[in-house]
PDB file of C-alpha atoms in Angstrom:
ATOM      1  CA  UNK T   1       0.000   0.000   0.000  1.00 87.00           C
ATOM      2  CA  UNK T   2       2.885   2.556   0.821  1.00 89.00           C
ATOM      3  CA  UNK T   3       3.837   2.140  -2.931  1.00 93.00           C
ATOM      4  CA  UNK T   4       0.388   3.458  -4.316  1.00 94.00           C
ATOM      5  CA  UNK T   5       0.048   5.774  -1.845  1.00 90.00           C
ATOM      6  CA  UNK T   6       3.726   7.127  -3.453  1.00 93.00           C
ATOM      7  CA  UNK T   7       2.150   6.930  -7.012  1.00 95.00           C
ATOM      8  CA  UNK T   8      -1.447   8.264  -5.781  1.00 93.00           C
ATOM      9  CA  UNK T   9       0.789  11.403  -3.967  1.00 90.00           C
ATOM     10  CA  UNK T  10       2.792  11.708  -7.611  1.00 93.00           C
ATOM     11  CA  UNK T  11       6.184   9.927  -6.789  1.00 94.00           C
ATOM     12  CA  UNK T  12       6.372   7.818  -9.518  1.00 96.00           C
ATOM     13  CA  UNK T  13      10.327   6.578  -9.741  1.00 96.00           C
ATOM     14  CA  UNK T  14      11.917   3.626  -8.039  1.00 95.00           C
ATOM     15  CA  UNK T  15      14.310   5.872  -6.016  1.00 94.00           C
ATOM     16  CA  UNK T  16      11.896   8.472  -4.450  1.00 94.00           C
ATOM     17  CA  UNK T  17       9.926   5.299  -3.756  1.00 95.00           C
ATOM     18  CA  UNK T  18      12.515   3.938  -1.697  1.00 95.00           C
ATOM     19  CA  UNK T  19      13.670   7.402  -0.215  1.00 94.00           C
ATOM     20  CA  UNK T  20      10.285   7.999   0.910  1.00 92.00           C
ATOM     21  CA  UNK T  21       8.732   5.157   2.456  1.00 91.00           C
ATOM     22  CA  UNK T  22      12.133   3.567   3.303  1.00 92.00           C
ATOM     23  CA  UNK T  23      11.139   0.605   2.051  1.00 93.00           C
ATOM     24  CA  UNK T  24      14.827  -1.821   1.452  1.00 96.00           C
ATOM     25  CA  UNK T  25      15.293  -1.857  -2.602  1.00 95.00           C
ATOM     26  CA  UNK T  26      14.909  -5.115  -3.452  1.00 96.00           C
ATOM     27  CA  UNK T  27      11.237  -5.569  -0.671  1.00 96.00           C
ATOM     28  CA  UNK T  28      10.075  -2.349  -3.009  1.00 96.00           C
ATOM     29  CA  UNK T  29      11.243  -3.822  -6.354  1.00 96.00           C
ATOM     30  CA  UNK T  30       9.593  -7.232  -5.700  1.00 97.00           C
ATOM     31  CA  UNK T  31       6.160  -5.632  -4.072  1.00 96.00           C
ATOM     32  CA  UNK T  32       6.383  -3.094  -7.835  1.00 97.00           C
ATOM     33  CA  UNK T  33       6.796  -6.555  -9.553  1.00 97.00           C
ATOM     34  CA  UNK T  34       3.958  -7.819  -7.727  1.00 97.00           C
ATOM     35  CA  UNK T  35       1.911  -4.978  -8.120  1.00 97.00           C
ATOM     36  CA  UNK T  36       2.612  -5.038 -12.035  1.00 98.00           C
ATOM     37  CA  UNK T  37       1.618  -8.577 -11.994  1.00 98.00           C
ATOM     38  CA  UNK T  38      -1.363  -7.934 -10.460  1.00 98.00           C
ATOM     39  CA  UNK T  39      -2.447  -4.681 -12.893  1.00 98.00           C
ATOM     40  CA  UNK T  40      -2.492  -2.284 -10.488  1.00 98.00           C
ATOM     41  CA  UNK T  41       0.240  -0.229 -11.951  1.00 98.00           C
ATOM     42  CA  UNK T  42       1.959  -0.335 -14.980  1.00 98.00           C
ATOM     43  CA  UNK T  43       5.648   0.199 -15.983  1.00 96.00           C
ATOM     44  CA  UNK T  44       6.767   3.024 -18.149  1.00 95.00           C
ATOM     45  CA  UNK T  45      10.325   3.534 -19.367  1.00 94.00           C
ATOM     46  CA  UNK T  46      11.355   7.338 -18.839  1.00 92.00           C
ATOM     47  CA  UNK T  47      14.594   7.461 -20.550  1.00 92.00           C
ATOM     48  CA  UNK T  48      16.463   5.040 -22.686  1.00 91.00           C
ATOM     49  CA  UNK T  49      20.085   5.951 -21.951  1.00 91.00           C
ATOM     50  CA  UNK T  50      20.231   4.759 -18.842  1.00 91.00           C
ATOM     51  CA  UNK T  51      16.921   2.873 -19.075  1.00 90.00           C
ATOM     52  CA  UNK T  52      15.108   4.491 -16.269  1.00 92.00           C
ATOM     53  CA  UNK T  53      10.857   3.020 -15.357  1.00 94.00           C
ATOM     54  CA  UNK T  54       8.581   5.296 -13.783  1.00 96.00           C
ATOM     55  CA  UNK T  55       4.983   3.465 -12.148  1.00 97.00           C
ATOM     56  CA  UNK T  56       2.152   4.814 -13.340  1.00 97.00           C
ATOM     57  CA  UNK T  57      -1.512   3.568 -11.921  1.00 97.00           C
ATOM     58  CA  UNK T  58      -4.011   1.600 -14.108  1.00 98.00           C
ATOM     59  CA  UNK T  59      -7.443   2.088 -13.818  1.00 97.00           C
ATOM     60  CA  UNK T  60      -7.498  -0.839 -11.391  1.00 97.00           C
ATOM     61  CA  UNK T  61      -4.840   1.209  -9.517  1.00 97.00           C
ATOM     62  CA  UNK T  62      -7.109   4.368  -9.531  1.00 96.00           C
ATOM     63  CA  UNK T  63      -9.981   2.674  -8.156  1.00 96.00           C
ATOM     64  CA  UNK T  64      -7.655   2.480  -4.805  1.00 95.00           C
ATOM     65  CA  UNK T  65      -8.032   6.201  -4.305  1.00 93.00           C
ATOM     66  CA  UNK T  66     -11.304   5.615  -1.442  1.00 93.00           C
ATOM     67  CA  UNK T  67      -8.768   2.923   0.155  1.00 93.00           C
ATOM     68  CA  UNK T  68      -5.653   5.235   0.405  1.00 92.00           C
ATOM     69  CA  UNK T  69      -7.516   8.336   1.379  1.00 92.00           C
ATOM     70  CA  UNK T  70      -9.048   6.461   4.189  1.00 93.00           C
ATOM     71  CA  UNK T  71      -6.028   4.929   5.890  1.00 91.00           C
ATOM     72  CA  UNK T  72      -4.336   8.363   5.512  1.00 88.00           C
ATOM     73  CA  UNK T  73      -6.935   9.463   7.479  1.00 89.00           C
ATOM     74  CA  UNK T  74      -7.097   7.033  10.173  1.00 91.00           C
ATOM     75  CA  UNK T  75      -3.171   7.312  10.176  1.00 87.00           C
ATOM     76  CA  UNK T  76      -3.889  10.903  10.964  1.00 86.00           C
ATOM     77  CA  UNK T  77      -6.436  10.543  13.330  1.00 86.00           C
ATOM     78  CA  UNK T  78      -4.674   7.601  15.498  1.00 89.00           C
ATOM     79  CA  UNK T  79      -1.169   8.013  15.440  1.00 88.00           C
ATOM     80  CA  UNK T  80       1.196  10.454  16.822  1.00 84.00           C
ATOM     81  CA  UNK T  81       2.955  13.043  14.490  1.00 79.00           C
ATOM     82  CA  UNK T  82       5.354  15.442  16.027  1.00 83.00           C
ATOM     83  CA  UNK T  83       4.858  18.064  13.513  1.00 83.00           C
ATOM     84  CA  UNK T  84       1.166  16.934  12.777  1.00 78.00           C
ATOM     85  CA  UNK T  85      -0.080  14.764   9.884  1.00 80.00           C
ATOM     86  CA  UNK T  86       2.245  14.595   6.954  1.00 78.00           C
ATOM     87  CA  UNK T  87      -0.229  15.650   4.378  1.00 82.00           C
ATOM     88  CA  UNK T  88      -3.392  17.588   4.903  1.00 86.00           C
ATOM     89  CA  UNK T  89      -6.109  17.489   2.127  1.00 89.00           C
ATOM     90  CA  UNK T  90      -8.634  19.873   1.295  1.00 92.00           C
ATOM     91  CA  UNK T  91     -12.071  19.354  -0.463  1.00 94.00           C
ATOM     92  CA  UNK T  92     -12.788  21.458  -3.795  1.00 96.00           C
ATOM     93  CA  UNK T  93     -15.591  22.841  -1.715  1.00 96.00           C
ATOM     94  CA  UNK T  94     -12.369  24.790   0.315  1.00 96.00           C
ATOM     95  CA  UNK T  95     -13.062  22.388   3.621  1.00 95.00           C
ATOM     96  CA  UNK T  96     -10.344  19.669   4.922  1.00 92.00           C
ATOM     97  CA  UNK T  97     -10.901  16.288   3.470  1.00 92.00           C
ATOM     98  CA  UNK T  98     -12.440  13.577   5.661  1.00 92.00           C
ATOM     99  CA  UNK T  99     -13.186  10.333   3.860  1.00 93.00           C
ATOM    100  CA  UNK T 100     -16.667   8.863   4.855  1.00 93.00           C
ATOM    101  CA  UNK T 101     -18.134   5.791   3.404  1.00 94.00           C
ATOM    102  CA  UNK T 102     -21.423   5.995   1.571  1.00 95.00           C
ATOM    103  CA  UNK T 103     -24.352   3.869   0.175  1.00 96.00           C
ATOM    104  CA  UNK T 104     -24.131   4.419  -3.439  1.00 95.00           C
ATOM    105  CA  UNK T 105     -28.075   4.070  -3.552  1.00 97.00           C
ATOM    106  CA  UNK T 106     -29.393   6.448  -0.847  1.00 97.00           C
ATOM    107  CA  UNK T 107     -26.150   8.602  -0.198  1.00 96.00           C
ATOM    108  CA  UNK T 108     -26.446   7.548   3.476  1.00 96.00           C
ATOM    109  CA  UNK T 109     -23.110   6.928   5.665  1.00 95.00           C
ATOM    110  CA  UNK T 110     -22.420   3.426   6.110  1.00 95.00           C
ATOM    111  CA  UNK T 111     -20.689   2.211   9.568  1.00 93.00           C
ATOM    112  CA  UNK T 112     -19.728  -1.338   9.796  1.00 91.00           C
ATOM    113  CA  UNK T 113     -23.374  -2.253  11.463  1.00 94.00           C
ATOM    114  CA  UNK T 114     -25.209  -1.254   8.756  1.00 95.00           C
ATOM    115  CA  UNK T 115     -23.971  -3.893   5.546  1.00 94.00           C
ATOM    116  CA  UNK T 116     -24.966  -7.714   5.945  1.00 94.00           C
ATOM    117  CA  UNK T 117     -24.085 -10.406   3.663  1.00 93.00           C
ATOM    118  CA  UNK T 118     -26.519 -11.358   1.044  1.00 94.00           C
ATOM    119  CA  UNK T 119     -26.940 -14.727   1.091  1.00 94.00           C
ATOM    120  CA  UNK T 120     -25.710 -17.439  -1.931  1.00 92.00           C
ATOM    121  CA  UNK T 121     -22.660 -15.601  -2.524  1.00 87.00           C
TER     122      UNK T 121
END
């Protein structure tokens, strides 16, 4: 997760992966692999000489964006920062960001008491 949450936030290349999550190389280069694999990101070459990849989200990748934003924000709401949370995000609307889950069908928020398993699947 720390390595889409580097592509979501825009650092796309191997090395400010690693710098910024401080991830050891070759964990980060076999969870990229995976994640390739998988098609949640795709691998882009950058420059030819040397040959230098950049990770770039599919749209499986994309659809992660409700996932990341929330565990940012329960990172931000239950641990400790010294400085405060490392990223703050504000709405379009000019608010701060706080992820809620909704019912696609009646827009209502949705805690964890209110889905039950439909039966037969």
């Amino acid at each position: 997760m720390l390595a889409i949450r580097e592509v979501f936030l825009g650092n796309r290349r191997f090395d400010e992966m690693a710098r910024r999550t401080g991830a050891p190389r070759d964990t980060l280069a076999a969870r990229l692999k995976t994640l390739v694999g998988a098609g949640v990101l795709e691998r882009r070459q950058y420059s030819e000489r040397p040959a230098r990849y950049e990770y770039r989200l599919t749209e499986a990748g994309l659809e992660l964006f409700p996932v990341i934003m929330a565990l940012m924000h329960w990172g931000d709401k239950h641990l400790e920062w010294e400085d405060g949370p490392p990223r703050v995000f504000e709405h379009s609307c000019g608010h701060r960001f706080v992820p809620q889950l909704v019912c696609e069908a009646c827009r209502e928020p949705v805690g964890r008491r209110d889905v039950t398993p439909v039966p037969g699947y």
